Structure formats: structure tokens, C-alpha cells
């Protein structure tokens, strides 16, 4: 059973295995197909039209499925690799070990935002940005520049205590847990983290930065934490809602998976914070 | 999906504007910081941090924040189209600044110019990972 771990607890060997698997997927072209898929949904998900990956109830199950597919791809390279999660409410500075040269590398240089250390620096020749919104083919970051502070534990707690999953009009103007977590409303959790990292992470091609997966693994964990804290709450809407994915509707681009299929993460993996017994189910 | 794609929708917008001569009018207003007198409301043609920003207003429908692409303005930076979207609350995002909202298309375009740091936008090509 796959166990997703807090990135701060990874051994040097585990960090190396993860970054090596990323680089191998980049080399084969598999990685860039995930970036293309994500940007396609970013540009087609609209508040008043069909919306699947973002600004809609299926934001969470869509990204859970997207990460599962990516994790499976990583495991074709190295079966031991799982997606670590980045708890940005705890590891909240540019000095975090996450940004060290032996893991993701650090912020970009002032002149052009280029990341110049770590395994994803352009100079390695192994991490060209091919799916892009502008001409720049190197990984960029501007940690803490677009917004100064990452979300706090108190802000996360407040969102986790919202009992209703989502509400009409089921878009970026909704109240409820999903939209406060996604960040179009309230304290702004998920969106703010994209802006805090900056560079490609602030754009539609955000998966170009490997931290995308670790950010979304934590957003995914927060969904599971919310379920544990609100056991009588469930995914909404249930049925008959136009333009959005109801509980038993299938999600593009897979067309064979529904939010209902994604509700229990323990069918696929556990988090390192959960009792070992849970992983035996 | 039987809905028209955003590319088709925006293509229609650009085509309509061209037919009306509005794109040409905007282009001829050159580097003026304010709209040319004859330009429709919402037209922008300015130079910001050395980059030319051109905004042609939406032509369509009048459905607020509607899903018809013609309800969206066309935003160009140095001639390259910037993919923009309007949120339900009336704020704006682009593919360059996707996770942060802006009050109006001009603020959005200026934010994109700052973010680009001199780089050119990639050709406008919504990919429909959806398709």
C-alpha cells in the first residue's frame, strides 16, 4: 500500500528517488503530457460553463485522480516512490529544506526568475520547460514575492471546520469548504500557495514545477482531514446540476471515474499521519 | 462536449471585430495611453513598461460573465493574445496569472507584462485537454 509522507520527513535517499523519477518522466515526455492536460482544463473550466478541474465541486476529486495517475507513472520508474506532501502551514519559509539543492532547489534569481540550483535547474539540461505560456524554457520561481505569507494553521483549521462541502452556484463565488480551500473565497488557501511560489506555479502550466504535486498532495490530505472532522458531511451536489460534476457523474478527461469513486483515499493510499491499521483495510 | 471551445468563441470575436474594422482602429491609435476618441468603451491601446497592451472590448450577448466567448474582451501584448477569463464576481484572471484575481482587464494585462519580464507570450492555443 502506498503511503504518502510529509516531505519534511524524507530521507536523502527518498528525496533522490523522487527527483530521479520526476526527471525520468520528463525525459520520456510523459511528464509534459500531464502539464498539457492541466492547462487545458485551466483554460476551459469557466464559472458559467462546463467546469471539472477547477472552480467547481470536482476540484478535489479531479486532482485526486490526476495525482493518482501521476503517482502511477512515477511508480513505473521506481515502485517505491510516492508523492510527498508539503504542509505549507508548517514549512512556510524560503529556508525550508524543501527548497534546498538536494531536493527541489530554491527561488529564482532576480534577473529573470530562473531557478539555478538543484535537480531542476535549467543548466542541468534535464528540466526544459516545453509546455509553456511564454517563450521562457527554464523553471522559474519567486518564493514569497507575489504574496508574502503562506496560509497559517489557524486559517487551515477555520476552513476544515466548514461543515458544508460546496454550495450553489458551484463555482468560484460559492461559499463552503471546497471553495474556501481552493481559495477563490475567504482566507485563500490553495490559490495563495501557487502565487507564493510564483514562476510557472502561478500560471496555467503550474505542474511544470515539481512542487505542484507536493502542494496538491497536501490539498488532497486536507480533504481527507475535513472528511474525518465532518463525518456526516459529503460531496455535493448529489444529482441533476448543470455544468458541474454531480456525485455519480463521470469526470473528463477519463470519463470512467466519478467523485463517488474518489471519496475514500484509503482505497489507493494512506497518509503517514494515519494509524497503520487504516492502511490494512 | 457540444459546447463551442473558447478558441472558437474567441476566434469569432476577433473575426467580428475585424469585420467591423475595430481591430484596425485600435491598432491605428498606436501608443496613446487613452482610447482613441472613436473607439468603443473598454478599448485600450497603451505602452506599459515597454510592452504594447491592446484590449478590444467584448462584443457579445450581454449575459453577465457568460459562457459565450464573445462576452470576453481580446487582450494582446505586443500583438500576441493573452488568454483571459472573467470570474463570477466580475474579477479577471489570465493564463499568466491564473491563481490571483484582478479588478479589470487593464490591471490583468499589466500584471502579465510584469510577470513576462520581457518574454513573448506563446501562440494563443487553448488545448482542450478536455477534448
mmCIF file of C-alpha atoms in Angstrom:
data_model
loop_
_atom_site.group_PDB
_atom_site.id
_atom_site.type_symbol
_atom_site.label_atom_id
_atom_site.label_comp_id
_atom_site.label_asym_id
_atom_site.label_seq_id
_atom_site.Cartn_x
_atom_site.Cartn_y
_atom_site.Cartn_z
ATOM 1 C CA UNK A 1 0.000 0.000 0.000
ATOM 2 C CA UNK A 2 1.212 3.432 -0.940
ATOM 3 C CA UNK A 3 1.945 5.744 1.994
ATOM 4 C CA UNK A 4 2.207 9.447 1.252
ATOM 5 C CA UNK A 5 4.713 11.108 3.571
ATOM 6 C CA UNK A 6 5.343 14.609 4.787
ATOM 7 C CA UNK A 7 8.201 15.901 2.619
ATOM 8 C CA UNK A 8 9.995 17.204 5.715
ATOM 9 C CA UNK A 9 10.498 13.638 6.946
ATOM 10 C CA UNK A 10 12.010 12.156 3.776
ATOM 11 C CA UNK A 11 15.484 10.654 3.927
ATOM 12 C CA UNK A 12 18.142 11.801 1.481
ATOM 13 C CA UNK A 13 17.611 8.553 -0.387
ATOM 14 C CA UNK A 14 13.845 9.073 -0.606
ATOM 15 C CA UNK A 15 14.322 12.617 -1.903
ATOM 16 C CA UNK A 16 16.738 11.365 -4.535
ATOM 17 C CA UNK A 17 14.380 8.581 -5.626
ATOM 18 C CA UNK A 18 11.528 11.069 -6.037
ATOM 19 C CA UNK A 19 13.511 13.637 -8.014
ATOM 20 C CA UNK A 20 15.105 10.928 -10.164
ATOM 21 C CA UNK A 21 11.685 9.540 -11.063
ATOM 22 C CA UNK A 22 10.474 13.029 -11.983
ATOM 23 C CA UNK A 23 13.463 13.541 -14.259
ATOM 24 C CA UNK A 24 12.917 10.192 -15.939
ATOM 25 C CA UNK A 25 9.250 11.052 -16.682
ATOM 26 C CA UNK A 26 10.459 14.367 -18.065
ATOM 27 C CA UNK A 27 12.935 12.572 -20.310
ATOM 28 C CA UNK A 28 10.327 10.238 -21.775
ATOM 29 C CA UNK A 29 7.804 13.012 -22.410
ATOM 30 C CA UNK A 30 5.234 11.546 -20.029
ATOM 31 C CA UNK A 31 5.654 14.448 -17.613
ATOM 32 C CA UNK A 32 4.795 17.113 -20.155
ATOM 33 C CA UNK A 33 1.540 15.384 -21.065
ATOM 34 C CA UNK A 34 0.343 15.983 -17.508
ATOM 35 C CA UNK A 35 1.218 19.682 -17.836
ATOM 36 C CA UNK A 36 -0.721 19.902 -21.102
ATOM 37 C CA UNK A 37 -3.785 18.230 -19.597
ATOM 38 C CA UNK A 38 -3.777 20.559 -16.607
ATOM 39 C CA UNK A 39 -3.521 23.701 -18.712
ATOM 40 C CA UNK A 40 -6.296 22.514 -20.998
ATOM 41 C CA UNK A 41 -8.629 22.308 -18.018
ATOM 42 C CA UNK A 42 -7.392 25.609 -16.573
ATOM 43 C CA UNK A 43 -8.402 27.348 -19.782
ATOM 44 C CA UNK A 44 -11.706 25.564 -20.341
ATOM 45 C CA UNK A 45 -13.127 25.448 -16.792
ATOM 46 C CA UNK A 46 -15.388 28.512 -16.536
ATOM 47 C CA UNK A 47 -17.722 29.827 -13.870
ATOM 48 C CA UNK A 48 -20.767 29.790 -16.129
ATOM 49 C CA UNK A 49 -19.919 26.882 -18.440
ATOM 50 C CA UNK A 50 -18.690 23.311 -18.020
ATOM 51 C CA UNK A 51 -16.142 23.066 -15.243
ATOM 52 C CA UNK A 52 -14.379 19.974 -13.972
ATOM 53 C CA UNK A 53 -10.837 20.515 -12.727
ATOM 54 C CA UNK A 54 -11.141 23.915 -11.089
ATOM 55 C CA UNK A 55 -13.630 26.396 -9.627
ATOM 56 C CA UNK A 56 -16.175 23.640 -9.144
ATOM 57 C CA UNK A 57 -17.090 20.863 -6.699
ATOM 58 C CA UNK A 58 -14.962 18.319 -8.558
ATOM 59 C CA UNK A 59 -11.779 20.345 -7.956
ATOM 60 C CA UNK A 60 -10.860 17.869 -5.203
ATOM 61 C CA UNK A 61 -11.790 14.515 -6.806
ATOM 62 C CA UNK A 62 -10.385 15.665 -10.172
ATOM 63 C CA UNK A 63 -6.996 16.476 -8.675
ATOM 64 C CA UNK A 64 -7.059 13.259 -6.594
ATOM 65 C CA UNK A 65 -7.481 11.272 -9.797
ATOM 66 C CA UNK A 66 -4.875 13.392 -11.584
ATOM 67 C CA UNK A 67 -2.331 12.757 -8.814
ATOM 68 C CA UNK A 68 -3.113 9.027 -8.755
ATOM 69 C CA UNK A 69 -2.347 8.824 -12.456
ATOM 70 C CA UNK A 70 0.858 10.773 -11.965
ATOM 71 C CA UNK A 71 1.903 8.660 -8.993
ATOM 72 C CA UNK A 72 1.328 5.517 -11.032
ATOM 73 C CA UNK A 73 3.593 6.964 -13.725
ATOM 74 C CA UNK A 74 6.291 7.673 -11.123
ATOM 75 C CA UNK A 75 5.974 4.109 -9.877
ATOM 76 C CA UNK A 76 6.633 2.716 -13.342
ATOM 77 C CA UNK A 77 10.078 4.278 -12.912
ATOM 78 C CA UNK A 78 10.573 3.364 -9.256
ATOM 79 C CA UNK A 79 7.956 1.305 -7.452
ATOM 80 C CA UNK A 80 8.971 2.701 -4.051
ATOM 81 C CA UNK A 81 8.201 6.316 -4.944
ATOM 82 C CA UNK A 82 5.057 8.044 -3.671
ATOM 83 C CA UNK A 83 4.080 11.706 -3.862
ATOM 84 C CA UNK A 84 5.224 13.508 -0.703
ATOM 85 C CA UNK A 85 3.005 16.263 0.632
ATOM 86 C CA UNK A 86 4.151 19.780 1.510
ATOM 87 C CA UNK A 87 2.428 21.094 4.622
ATOM 88 C CA UNK A 88 2.851 24.755 3.786
ATOM 89 C CA UNK A 89 1.181 25.755 7.046
ATOM 90 C CA UNK A 90 4.207 24.253 8.844
ATOM 91 C CA UNK A 91 7.109 24.557 6.372
ATOM 92 C CA UNK A 92 6.431 28.141 5.492
ATOM 93 C CA UNK A 93 9.718 29.861 4.742
ATOM 94 C CA UNK A 94 12.125 30.016 1.831
ATOM 95 C CA UNK A 95 14.702 28.388 4.149
ATOM 96 C CA UNK A 96 12.720 25.137 4.373
ATOM 97 C CA UNK A 97 14.669 22.003 3.441
ATOM 98 C CA UNK A 98 12.115 21.608 0.645
ATOM 99 C CA UNK A 99 13.925 24.348 -1.271
ATOM 100 C CA UNK A 100 17.462 23.038 -0.683
ATOM 101 C CA UNK A 101 19.722 22.000 -3.539
ATOM 102 C CA UNK A 102 19.341 18.314 -2.599
ATOM 103 C CA UNK A 103 15.585 18.446 -3.146
ATOM 104 C CA UNK A 104 13.669 20.966 -5.283
ATOM 105 C CA UNK A 105 16.225 23.779 -5.456
ATOM 106 C CA UNK A 106 15.422 27.293 -4.337
ATOM 107 C CA UNK A 107 13.943 30.527 -5.541
ATOM 108 C CA UNK A 108 14.786 32.069 -8.909
ATOM 109 C CA UNK A 109 17.478 34.672 -9.480
ATOM 110 C CA UNK A 110 16.401 38.320 -9.620
ATOM 111 C CA UNK A 111 17.269 38.977 -13.246
ATOM 112 C CA UNK A 112 14.918 36.503 -14.882
ATOM 113 C CA UNK A 113 13.425 34.308 -12.163
ATOM 114 C CA UNK A 114 15.472 31.292 -13.256
ATOM 115 C CA UNK A 115 15.988 28.527 -10.689
ATOM 116 C CA UNK A 116 19.738 27.897 -10.706
ATOM 117 C CA UNK A 117 20.273 25.189 -8.098
ATOM 118 C CA UNK A 118 19.006 21.675 -7.513
ATOM 119 C CA UNK A 119 17.981 18.928 -9.942
ATOM 120 C CA UNK A 120 15.508 21.089 -11.885
ATOM 121 C CA UNK A 121 17.824 23.996 -12.698
ATOM 122 C CA UNK A 122 17.916 24.729 -16.416
ATOM 123 C CA UNK A 123 21.682 24.239 -16.583
ATOM 124 C CA UNK A 124 21.317 20.542 -15.746
ATOM 125 C CA UNK A 125 19.854 20.076 -19.216
ATOM 126 C CA UNK A 126 17.259 17.736 -17.731
ATOM 127 C CA UNK A 127 14.364 20.061 -16.983
ATOM 128 C CA UNK A 128 13.435 22.118 -20.031
ATOM 129 C CA UNK A 129 10.034 23.772 -19.823
ATOM 130 C CA UNK A 130 8.320 22.624 -23.005
ATOM 131 C CA UNK A 131 4.642 23.276 -22.282
ATOM 132 C CA UNK A 132 4.579 26.987 -21.638
ATOM 133 C CA UNK A 133 2.582 30.175 -21.776
ATOM 134 C CA UNK A 134 5.533 32.287 -22.907
ATOM 135 C CA UNK A 135 8.906 31.894 -24.544
ATOM 136 C CA UNK A 136 10.906 31.041 -21.424
ATOM 137 C CA UNK A 137 12.090 27.442 -21.329
ATOM 138 C CA UNK A 138 13.580 27.381 -17.823
ATOM 139 C CA UNK A 139 11.936 26.711 -14.472
ATOM 140 C CA UNK A 140 11.171 29.928 -12.620
ATOM 141 C CA UNK A 141 10.217 30.745 -9.045
ATOM 142 C CA UNK A 142 9.844 33.888 -6.964
ATOM 143 C CA UNK A 143 9.248 32.486 -3.483
ATOM 144 C CA UNK A 144 7.282 34.874 -1.303
ATOM 145 C CA UNK A 145 7.234 37.650 -3.902
ATOM 146 C CA UNK A 146 3.666 37.509 -5.235
ATOM 147 C CA UNK A 147 2.272 37.209 -1.714
ATOM 148 C CA UNK A 148 4.339 37.427 1.465
ATOM 149 C CA UNK A 149 2.788 34.782 3.715
ATOM 150 C CA UNK A 150 1.683 31.200 3.235
ATOM 151 C CA UNK A 151 -1.594 30.178 4.905
ATOM 152 C CA UNK A 152 -1.383 29.547 8.647
ATOM 153 C CA UNK A 153 -2.584 26.569 10.670
ATOM 154 C CA UNK A 154 -5.345 28.755 12.097
ATOM 155 C CA UNK A 155 -6.553 29.577 8.606
ATOM 156 C CA UNK A 156 -6.466 25.912 7.648
ATOM 157 C CA UNK A 157 -8.371 24.980 10.806
ATOM 158 C CA UNK A 158 -11.079 27.521 10.104
ATOM 159 C CA UNK A 159 -11.639 26.060 6.633
ATOM 160 C CA UNK A 160 -11.625 22.477 7.910
ATOM 161 C CA UNK A 161 -14.456 23.373 10.287
ATOM 162 C CA UNK A 162 -16.800 24.434 7.497
ATOM 163 C CA UNK A 163 -19.426 21.677 7.529
ATOM 164 C CA UNK A 164 -20.879 22.046 4.016
ATOM 165 C CA UNK A 165 -18.763 20.683 1.149
ATOM 166 C CA UNK A 166 -19.904 23.120 -1.526
ATOM 167 C CA UNK A 167 -22.840 25.339 -2.395
ATOM 168 C CA UNK A 168 -24.650 26.805 -5.382
ATOM 169 C CA UNK A 169 -23.710 28.339 -7.734
ATOM 170 C CA UNK A 170 -20.934 25.699 -7.536
ATOM 171 C CA UNK A 171 -18.211 27.958 -8.906
ATOM 172 C CA UNK A 172 -15.588 30.482 -7.790
ATOM 173 C CA UNK A 173 -18.227 32.540 -5.981
ATOM 174 C CA UNK A 174 -19.511 29.687 -3.793
ATOM 175 C CA UNK A 175 -19.334 29.519 -0.045
ATOM 176 C CA UNK A 176 -18.407 26.262 1.661
ATOM 177 C CA UNK A 177 -15.388 24.058 2.277
ATOM 178 C CA UNK A 178 -14.332 23.405 -1.322
ATOM 179 C CA UNK A 179 -14.139 27.000 -2.453
ATOM 180 C CA UNK A 180 -12.511 28.225 0.742
ATOM 181 C CA UNK A 181 -9.894 25.506 0.305
ATOM 182 C CA UNK A 182 -9.479 26.208 -3.409
ATOM 183 C CA UNK A 183 -9.098 29.838 -2.437
ATOM 184 C CA UNK A 184 -11.440 31.968 -4.520
ATOM 185 C CA UNK A 185 -13.180 32.863 -1.258
ATOM 186 C CA UNK A 186 -12.089 33.535 2.296
ATOM 187 C CA UNK A 187 -8.550 33.243 3.643
ATOM 188 C CA UNK A 188 -7.410 31.766 0.306
ATOM 189 C CA UNK A 189 -5.504 28.531 0.845
ATOM 190 C CA UNK A 190 -4.694 26.636 -2.395
ATOM 191 C CA UNK A 191 -4.568 29.587 -4.792
ATOM 192 C CA UNK A 192 -2.357 31.591 -2.462
ATOM 193 C CA UNK A 193 0.276 28.859 -2.376
ATOM 194 C CA UNK A 194 0.524 28.897 -6.173
ATOM 195 C CA UNK A 195 1.076 32.666 -6.042
ATOM 196 C CA UNK A 196 3.586 32.429 -3.164
ATOM 197 C CA UNK A 197 5.797 30.050 -5.190
ATOM 198 C CA UNK A 198 5.462 32.188 -8.311
ATOM 199 C CA UNK A 199 7.043 31.476 -11.704
ATOM 200 C CA UNK A 200 5.287 28.688 -13.576
ATOM 201 C CA UNK A 201 3.356 27.786 -10.397
ATOM 202 C CA UNK A 202 1.328 30.996 -10.773
ATOM 203 C CA UNK A 203 0.262 30.093 -14.327
ATOM 204 C CA UNK A 204 -1.943 27.556 -16.061
ATOM 205 C CA UNK A 205 1.121 25.383 -16.655
ATOM 206 C CA UNK A 206 1.808 25.103 -12.920
ATOM 207 C CA UNK A 207 2.670 21.366 -12.969
ATOM 208 C CA UNK A 208 5.944 22.327 -14.686
ATOM 209 C CA UNK A 209 7.227 22.923 -11.157
ATOM 210 C CA UNK A 210 7.504 19.594 -9.291
ATOM 211 C CA UNK A 211 6.268 21.321 -6.141
ATOM 212 C CA UNK A 212 2.829 21.319 -7.815
ATOM 213 C CA UNK A 213 2.414 17.631 -6.932
ATOM 214 C CA UNK A 214 3.512 18.122 -3.318
ATOM 215 C CA UNK A 215 1.191 21.113 -2.928
ATOM 216 C CA UNK A 216 -1.751 19.183 -4.308
ATOM 217 C CA UNK A 217 -0.910 16.120 -2.233
ATOM 218 C CA UNK A 218 -1.380 18.357 0.816
ATOM 219 C CA UNK A 219 -4.611 19.888 -0.527
ATOM 220 C CA UNK A 220 -5.750 16.299 -1.042
ATOM 221 C CA UNK A 221 -4.815 15.448 2.544
ATOM 222 C CA UNK A 222 -6.819 18.442 3.771
ATOM 223 C CA UNK A 223 -9.852 16.984 2.006
ATOM 224 C CA UNK A 224 -9.306 13.712 3.902
ATOM 225 C CA UNK A 225 -8.794 15.666 7.156
ATOM 226 C CA UNK A 226 -12.073 17.509 6.530
ATOM 227 C CA UNK A 227 -13.883 14.211 5.984
ATOM 228 C CA UNK A 228 -12.533 12.875 9.268
ATOM 229 C CA UNK A 229 -13.595 16.024 11.086
ATOM 230 C CA UNK A 230 -17.047 16.216 9.445
ATOM 231 C CA UNK A 231 -18.151 12.579 9.202
ATOM 232 C CA UNK A 232 -21.765 13.425 8.393
ATOM 233 C CA UNK A 233 -20.853 15.749 5.518
ATOM 234 C CA UNK A 234 -20.469 14.531 1.968
ATOM 235 C CA UNK A 235 -19.694 15.574 -1.564
ATOM 236 C CA UNK A 236 -22.205 17.922 -3.158
ATOM 237 C CA UNK A 237 -24.052 18.326 -5.474
ATOM 238 C CA UNK A 238 -25.774 14.960 -5.493
ATOM 239 C CA UNK A 239 -27.531 14.986 -8.878
ATOM 240 C CA UNK A 240 -29.126 16.981 -11.649
ATOM 241 C CA UNK A 241 -26.841 20.037 -11.627
ATOM 242 C CA UNK A 242 -25.963 21.636 -14.931
ATOM 243 C CA UNK A 243 -22.346 22.363 -15.930
ATOM 244 C CA UNK A 244 -20.766 20.679 -12.900
ATOM 245 C CA UNK A 245 -19.921 17.109 -11.931
ATOM 246 C CA UNK A 246 -22.502 15.566 -9.604
ATOM 247 C CA UNK A 247 -21.564 12.799 -7.178
ATOM 248 C CA UNK A 248 -22.136 9.990 -9.693
ATOM 249 C CA UNK A 249 -21.254 11.815 -12.929
ATOM 250 C CA UNK A 250 -18.050 10.882 -14.706
ATOM 251 C CA UNK A 251 -15.183 13.351 -14.933
ATOM 252 C CA UNK A 252 -13.334 14.323 -18.068
ATOM 253 C CA UNK A 253 -10.774 13.503 -19.385
ATOM 254 C CA UNK A 254 -11.038 9.960 -18.029
ATOM 255 C CA UNK A 255 -14.816 9.548 -18.426
ATOM 256 C CA UNK A 256 -14.764 6.409 -16.310
ATOM 257 C CA UNK A 257 -14.352 7.812 -12.834
ATOM 258 C CA UNK A 258 -16.815 9.726 -10.636
ATOM 259 C CA UNK A 259 -16.414 11.833 -7.497
ATOM 260 C CA UNK A 260 -18.030 8.951 -5.595
ATOM 261 C CA UNK A 261 -15.157 6.698 -6.717
ATOM 262 C CA UNK A 262 -12.649 9.161 -5.268
ATOM 263 C CA UNK A 263 -14.200 9.825 -1.859
ATOM 264 C CA UNK A 264 -12.155 7.278 0.100
ATOM 265 C CA UNK A 265 -8.433 7.841 -0.408
ATOM 266 C CA UNK A 266 -7.671 4.684 1.607
ATOM 267 C CA UNK A 267 -8.633 2.597 -1.419
ATOM 268 C CA UNK A 268 -5.466 3.965 -3.007
ATOM 269 C CA UNK A 269 -3.034 5.198 -0.335
ATOM 270 C CA UNK A 270 -2.765 6.368 3.248
ATOM 271 C CA UNK A 271 -1.038 9.317 4.821
ATOM 272 C CA UNK A 272 1.812 8.918 7.260
ATOM 273 C CA UNK A 273 -0.345 10.597 9.903
ATOM 274 C CA UNK A 274 -2.950 7.853 9.841
ATOM 275 C CA UNK A 275 -2.848 4.777 12.071
ATOM 276 C CA UNK A 276 -1.120 1.844 10.443
ATOM 277 C CA UNK A 277 -4.305 -0.162 10.911
ATOM 278 C CA UNK A 278 -6.070 2.056 8.420
ATOM 279 C CA UNK A 279 -3.639 1.020 5.752
ATOM 280 C CA UNK A 280 -4.515 -2.643 6.304
ATOM 281 C CA UNK A 281 -8.144 -2.231 5.341
ATOM 282 C CA UNK B 1 -18.806 18.268 -25.449
ATOM 283 C CA UNK B 2 -21.198 20.044 -27.745
ATOM 284 C CA UNK B 3 -20.244 23.449 -26.434
ATOM 285 C CA UNK B 4 -18.063 25.588 -28.638
ATOM 286 C CA UNK B 5 -14.484 25.815 -27.469
ATOM 287 C CA UNK B 6 -13.063 29.022 -26.138
ATOM 288 C CA UNK B 7 -10.769 29.180 -29.116
ATOM 289 C CA UNK B 8 -13.669 29.042 -31.500
ATOM 290 C CA UNK B 9 -15.550 31.576 -29.451
ATOM 291 C CA UNK B 10 -12.649 33.982 -29.253
ATOM 292 C CA UNK B 11 -11.879 33.428 -32.906
ATOM 293 C CA UNK B 12 -15.402 34.522 -33.658
ATOM 294 C CA UNK B 13 -14.909 37.610 -31.555
ATOM 295 C CA UNK B 14 -11.725 38.552 -33.344
ATOM 296 C CA UNK B 15 -13.316 37.896 -36.700
ATOM 297 C CA UNK B 16 -16.308 40.042 -35.872
ATOM 298 C CA UNK B 17 -14.121 42.848 -34.679
ATOM 299 C CA UNK B 18 -12.024 42.641 -37.813
ATOM 300 C CA UNK B 19 -15.118 42.789 -39.967
ATOM 301 C CA UNK B 20 -16.195 45.925 -38.182
ATOM 302 C CA UNK B 21 -12.769 47.418 -38.602
ATOM 303 C CA UNK B 22 -12.400 47.777 -34.876
ATOM 304 C CA UNK B 23 -9.131 45.904 -34.597
ATOM 305 C CA UNK B 24 -7.678 48.177 -37.209
ATOM 306 C CA UNK B 25 -8.967 51.216 -35.395
ATOM 307 C CA UNK B 26 -7.369 50.060 -32.194
ATOM 308 C CA UNK B 27 -4.082 49.370 -33.926
ATOM 309 C CA UNK B 28 -4.018 52.797 -35.517
ATOM 310 C CA UNK B 29 -4.486 54.513 -32.216
ATOM 311 C CA UNK B 30 -0.868 53.491 -31.721
ATOM 312 C CA UNK B 31 0.784 54.199 -28.426
ATOM 313 C CA UNK B 32 -1.802 56.558 -26.972
ATOM 314 C CA UNK B 33 -2.302 55.941 -23.289
ATOM 315 C CA UNK B 34 -6.031 56.501 -23.586
ATOM 316 C CA UNK B 35 -8.558 55.109 -26.063
ATOM 317 C CA UNK B 36 -8.863 56.778 -29.414
ATOM 318 C CA UNK B 37 -11.951 59.009 -29.492
ATOM 319 C CA UNK B 38 -13.902 56.771 -31.855
ATOM 320 C CA UNK B 39 -13.052 53.515 -30.100
ATOM 321 C CA UNK B 40 -15.776 51.693 -28.177
ATOM 322 C CA UNK B 41 -15.752 51.841 -24.397
ATOM 323 C CA UNK B 42 -13.238 49.457 -22.922
ATOM 324 C CA UNK B 43 -10.762 49.781 -25.774
ATOM 325 C CA UNK B 44 -7.190 50.108 -24.546
ATOM 326 C CA UNK B 45 -4.046 50.746 -26.523
ATOM 327 C CA UNK B 46 -1.136 51.668 -24.310
ATOM 328 C CA UNK B 47 2.535 51.046 -23.773
ATOM 329 C CA UNK B 48 3.315 49.741 -20.313
ATOM 330 C CA UNK B 49 6.905 49.014 -19.260
ATOM 331 C CA UNK B 50 7.846 48.998 -22.922
ATOM 332 C CA UNK B 51 5.170 46.481 -23.944
ATOM 333 C CA UNK B 52 2.152 47.309 -26.071
ATOM 334 C CA UNK B 53 -1.154 46.368 -24.479
ATOM 335 C CA UNK B 54 -4.217 46.291 -26.731
ATOM 336 C CA UNK B 55 -7.664 45.444 -25.427
ATOM 337 C CA UNK B 56 -10.708 45.128 -27.658
ATOM 338 C CA UNK B 57 -13.909 45.010 -25.654
ATOM 339 C CA UNK B 58 -16.375 42.166 -25.652
ATOM 340 C CA UNK B 59 -18.976 42.320 -28.362
ATOM 341 C CA UNK B 60 -21.418 39.724 -27.291
ATOM 342 C CA UNK B 61 -24.580 38.946 -25.725
ATOM 343 C CA UNK B 62 -24.710 40.948 -22.559
ATOM 344 C CA UNK B 63 -25.060 37.821 -20.449
ATOM 345 C CA UNK B 64 -23.100 38.740 -17.401
ATOM 346 C CA UNK B 65 -19.909 36.736 -17.213
ATOM 347 C CA UNK B 66 -21.465 34.462 -19.759
ATOM 348 C CA UNK B 67 -20.057 31.293 -21.206
ATOM 349 C CA UNK B 68 -20.106 32.675 -24.714
ATOM 350 C CA UNK B 69 -16.574 33.678 -25.587
ATOM 351 C CA UNK B 70 -17.823 36.809 -27.303
ATOM 352 C CA UNK B 71 -18.546 38.170 -23.855
ATOM 353 C CA UNK B 72 -14.810 38.364 -23.272
ATOM 354 C CA UNK B 73 -12.506 41.119 -24.443
ATOM 355 C CA UNK B 74 -9.486 40.297 -26.590
ATOM 356 C CA UNK B 75 -6.264 41.221 -24.802
ATOM 357 C CA UNK B 76 -2.975 41.400 -26.710
ATOM 358 C CA UNK B 77 0.572 42.057 -25.547
ATOM 359 C CA UNK B 78 2.895 43.056 -28.381
ATOM 360 C CA UNK B 79 0.349 41.533 -30.732
ATOM 361 C CA UNK B 80 0.142 38.140 -29.004
ATOM 362 C CA UNK B 81 -3.203 37.216 -27.488
ATOM 363 C CA UNK B 82 -3.393 36.628 -23.748
ATOM 364 C CA UNK B 83 -5.930 34.005 -22.632
ATOM 365 C CA UNK B 84 -8.250 35.747 -20.168
ATOM 366 C CA UNK B 85 -11.279 34.689 -18.165
ATOM 367 C CA UNK B 86 -13.856 36.506 -16.083
ATOM 368 C CA UNK B 87 -14.859 35.202 -12.675
ATOM 369 C CA UNK B 88 -18.435 35.088 -11.451
ATOM 370 C CA UNK B 89 -17.770 38.031 -9.131
ATOM 371 C CA UNK B 90 -16.622 40.170 -12.065
ATOM 372 C CA UNK B 91 -12.874 39.899 -11.381
ATOM 373 C CA UNK B 92 -10.388 38.736 -14.004
ATOM 374 C CA UNK B 93 -7.631 36.145 -14.360
ATOM 375 C CA UNK B 94 -5.312 35.165 -17.207
ATOM 376 C CA UNK B 95 -3.301 32.088 -18.039
ATOM 377 C CA UNK B 96 -0.200 34.001 -16.881
ATOM 378 C CA UNK B 97 -1.706 34.976 -13.510
ATOM 379 C CA UNK B 98 -4.177 32.194 -13.008
ATOM 380 C CA UNK B 99 -4.480 31.965 -9.219
ATOM 381 C CA UNK B 100 -4.818 35.663 -8.483
ATOM 382 C CA UNK B 101 -7.704 37.934 -9.445
ATOM 383 C CA UNK B 102 -7.615 41.453 -10.901
ATOM 384 C CA UNK B 103 -10.257 44.163 -10.972
ATOM 385 C CA UNK B 104 -10.263 44.832 -14.717
ATOM 386 C CA UNK B 105 -8.616 43.696 -17.972
ATOM 387 C CA UNK B 106 -6.071 46.526 -17.926
ATOM 388 C CA UNK B 107 -4.761 45.592 -14.473
ATOM 389 C CA UNK B 108 -4.681 41.982 -15.647
ATOM 390 C CA UNK B 109 -2.687 42.832 -18.773
ATOM 391 C CA UNK B 110 -0.233 44.965 -16.805
ATOM 392 C CA UNK B 111 0.295 42.133 -14.327
ATOM 393 C CA UNK B 112 1.065 39.830 -17.259
ATOM 394 C CA UNK B 113 3.603 42.340 -18.603
ATOM 395 C CA UNK B 114 5.366 42.438 -15.227
ATOM 396 C CA UNK B 115 5.357 38.663 -14.988
ATOM 397 C CA UNK B 116 6.687 38.215 -18.523
ATOM 398 C CA UNK B 117 9.851 40.237 -17.774
ATOM 399 C CA UNK B 118 10.259 40.893 -21.474
ATOM 400 C CA UNK B 119 9.323 37.396 -22.699
ATOM 401 C CA UNK B 120 6.823 36.937 -25.538
ATOM 402 C CA UNK B 121 3.545 35.153 -24.974
ATOM 403 C CA UNK B 122 3.329 31.732 -26.556
ATOM 404 C CA UNK B 123 0.929 31.464 -29.502
ATOM 405 C CA UNK B 124 -2.650 31.509 -28.272
ATOM 406 C CA UNK B 125 -3.714 27.901 -28.331
ATOM 407 C CA UNK B 126 -6.224 26.587 -25.841
ATOM 408 C CA UNK B 127 -5.532 22.909 -25.921
ATOM 409 C CA UNK B 128 -8.719 21.378 -24.709
ATOM 410 C CA UNK B 129 -7.154 18.755 -22.528
ATOM 411 C CA UNK B 130 -10.858 18.439 -22.225
ATOM 412 C CA UNK B 131 -11.340 17.052 -25.661
#
